[in-house]
């Protein structure tokens, strides 16, 4: 079974620039999550999709972050403009409804 | 608000020295409690799901237990390859996962 695919693995940008991350979940998984993990902390949920609808985006900084899941499969997470405090690993995860989440390798973002 | 705390923050063990990691939680409605292992530069890897108080799960040197307020991950006779960050998460009825900060485990040969 193929796992959750994320790209790019690493990204370095200057503050105020924009960046986008891509996630391809496990086939058949209706639920998709984006998490932000700051060094030394646990993952923090940014947004949760069920198919192509948003279930929870209460912790997404909507003035600069956006996410979409077209056709209920792939998803992109965008940051515009980036701030220094956005430096973190962005993890995508997917699951069947009410089941354990499978995580991708993450994208490490450095904002300089 | 759902919350998860973990202790200790970091733990250093000698190979073969058994110990336990703690996960304390408050959740509006517990659908499940999950333990994940995370190696540096990688995403979390699933270990266990526990659904109700009194439940126990085992896998090799690891054993997870659950009460109404906390969960323990017991590590018996650990090896250096068990070194990792261990994350605890609760899933609520909204189906999202709330993670704790993790325990960084180092097992020295």
Coordinates of C-alpha atoms in Angstrom, one line a residue, chain A residues 6-110:
Chain A
X6 CA 4.2 15.0 0.2
X7 CA 6.3 17.5 -1.8
X8 CA 8.6 19.2 -1.6
X9 CA 10.6 17.7 1.3
X10 CA 12.4 20.9 2.0
X11 CA 11.8 24.6 1.2
X12 CA 13.7 27.8 2.1
X13 CA 12.0 31.1 1.4
X14 CA 12.4 34.7 2.5
X15 CA 9.8 36.3 4.7
X16 CA 6.8 37.8 2.8
X17 CA 7.3 35.3 0.0
X18 CA 4.6 32.7 -0.8
X19 CA 5.0 28.9 -0.7
X20 CA 2.8 25.9 -1.5
X21 CA 2.9 22.3 -0.3
X22 CA 1.3 19.3 -2.0
X23 CA -0.1 16.2 -0.5
X24 CA -1.4 13.0 -2.1
X25 CA -3.2 10.8 0.5
X26 CA -3.6 7.1 0.6
X27 CA -6.1 5.9 -2.0
X28 CA -9.6 5.7 -0.6
X29 CA -8.9 7.8 2.5
X30 CA -11.7 10.3 2.8
X31 CA -10.2 12.3 5.7
X32 CA -7.1 14.5 5.1
X33 CA -5.3 16.5 7.7
X34 CA -2.6 19.2 7.6
X35 CA -0.6 19.6 10.7
X36 CA 2.1 22.1 11.7
X37 CA 4.9 20.8 13.8
X38 CA 7.3 23.3 15.3
X39 CA 10.7 22.0 16.5
X40 CA 10.4 20.2 19.8
X41 CA 6.5 20.3 19.9
X42 CA 3.8 18.0 18.9
X43 CA 1.8 18.4 15.7
X44 CA -0.9 21.0 15.7
X45 CA -3.9 20.6 13.5
X46 CA -4.3 23.3 10.9
X47 CA -7.2 22.0 8.8
X48 CA -9.2 18.8 8.4
X49 CA -11.0 17.8 5.2
X50 CA -13.7 15.1 4.8
X51 CA -13.7 14.4 1.1
X52 CA -13.5 17.9 -0.4
X53 CA -15.3 19.6 2.4
X54 CA -13.7 21.4 5.4
X55 CA -14.5 19.8 8.8
X56 CA -12.3 21.9 11.1
X57 CA -10.1 24.9 10.2
X58 CA -10.4 26.7 13.6
X59 CA -6.6 26.9 14.0
X60 CA -5.7 27.9 10.5
X61 CA -4.4 31.5 10.3
X62 CA -6.7 32.4 7.5
X63 CA -5.2 35.8 6.9
X64 CA -2.1 34.0 5.4
X65 CA -2.8 30.3 5.1
X66 CA -5.2 28.6 2.7
X67 CA -5.8 25.0 1.8
X68 CA -7.9 23.2 -0.8
X69 CA -8.7 19.6 -1.6
X70 CA -10.1 19.5 -5.1
X71 CA -12.0 16.4 -6.1
X72 CA -11.6 15.0 -2.6
X73 CA -8.1 13.6 -3.4
X74 CA -4.9 15.7 -3.5
X75 CA -4.6 18.7 -1.4
X76 CA -2.4 21.9 -1.4
X77 CA -1.6 24.1 1.6
X78 CA -0.4 27.7 0.8
X79 CA 1.2 30.4 2.9
X80 CA 1.1 34.0 1.6
X81 CA 2.9 36.0 2.9
X82 CA 5.2 33.8 5.0
X83 CA 6.5 35.0 8.4
X84 CA 9.6 33.8 10.3
X85 CA 7.4 32.0 12.9
X86 CA 6.0 29.8 10.1
X87 CA 9.3 27.9 10.1
X88 CA 8.2 24.3 10.9
X89 CA 7.5 20.9 9.4
X90 CA 4.1 20.7 7.7
X91 CA 2.7 17.2 7.9
X92 CA -0.1 15.8 5.8
X93 CA -2.0 12.8 7.1
X94 CA -5.0 10.8 5.9
X95 CA -7.3 8.2 7.3
X96 CA -10.4 6.2 6.8
X97 CA -13.3 7.7 8.8
X98 CA -12.7 7.2 12.5
X99 CA -9.5 5.3 12.0
X100 CA -5.9 5.9 12.7
X101 CA -4.1 8.6 10.7
X102 CA -1.2 7.8 8.4
X103 CA 1.4 10.5 8.0
X104 CA 3.6 11.6 5.2
X105 CA 7.3 12.5 5.7
X106 CA 6.5 16.2 5.9
X107 CA 7.8 19.3 4.3
X108 CA 10.4 21.3 6.3
X109 CA 9.9 25.0 5.8
X110 CA 12.6 27.5 6.7

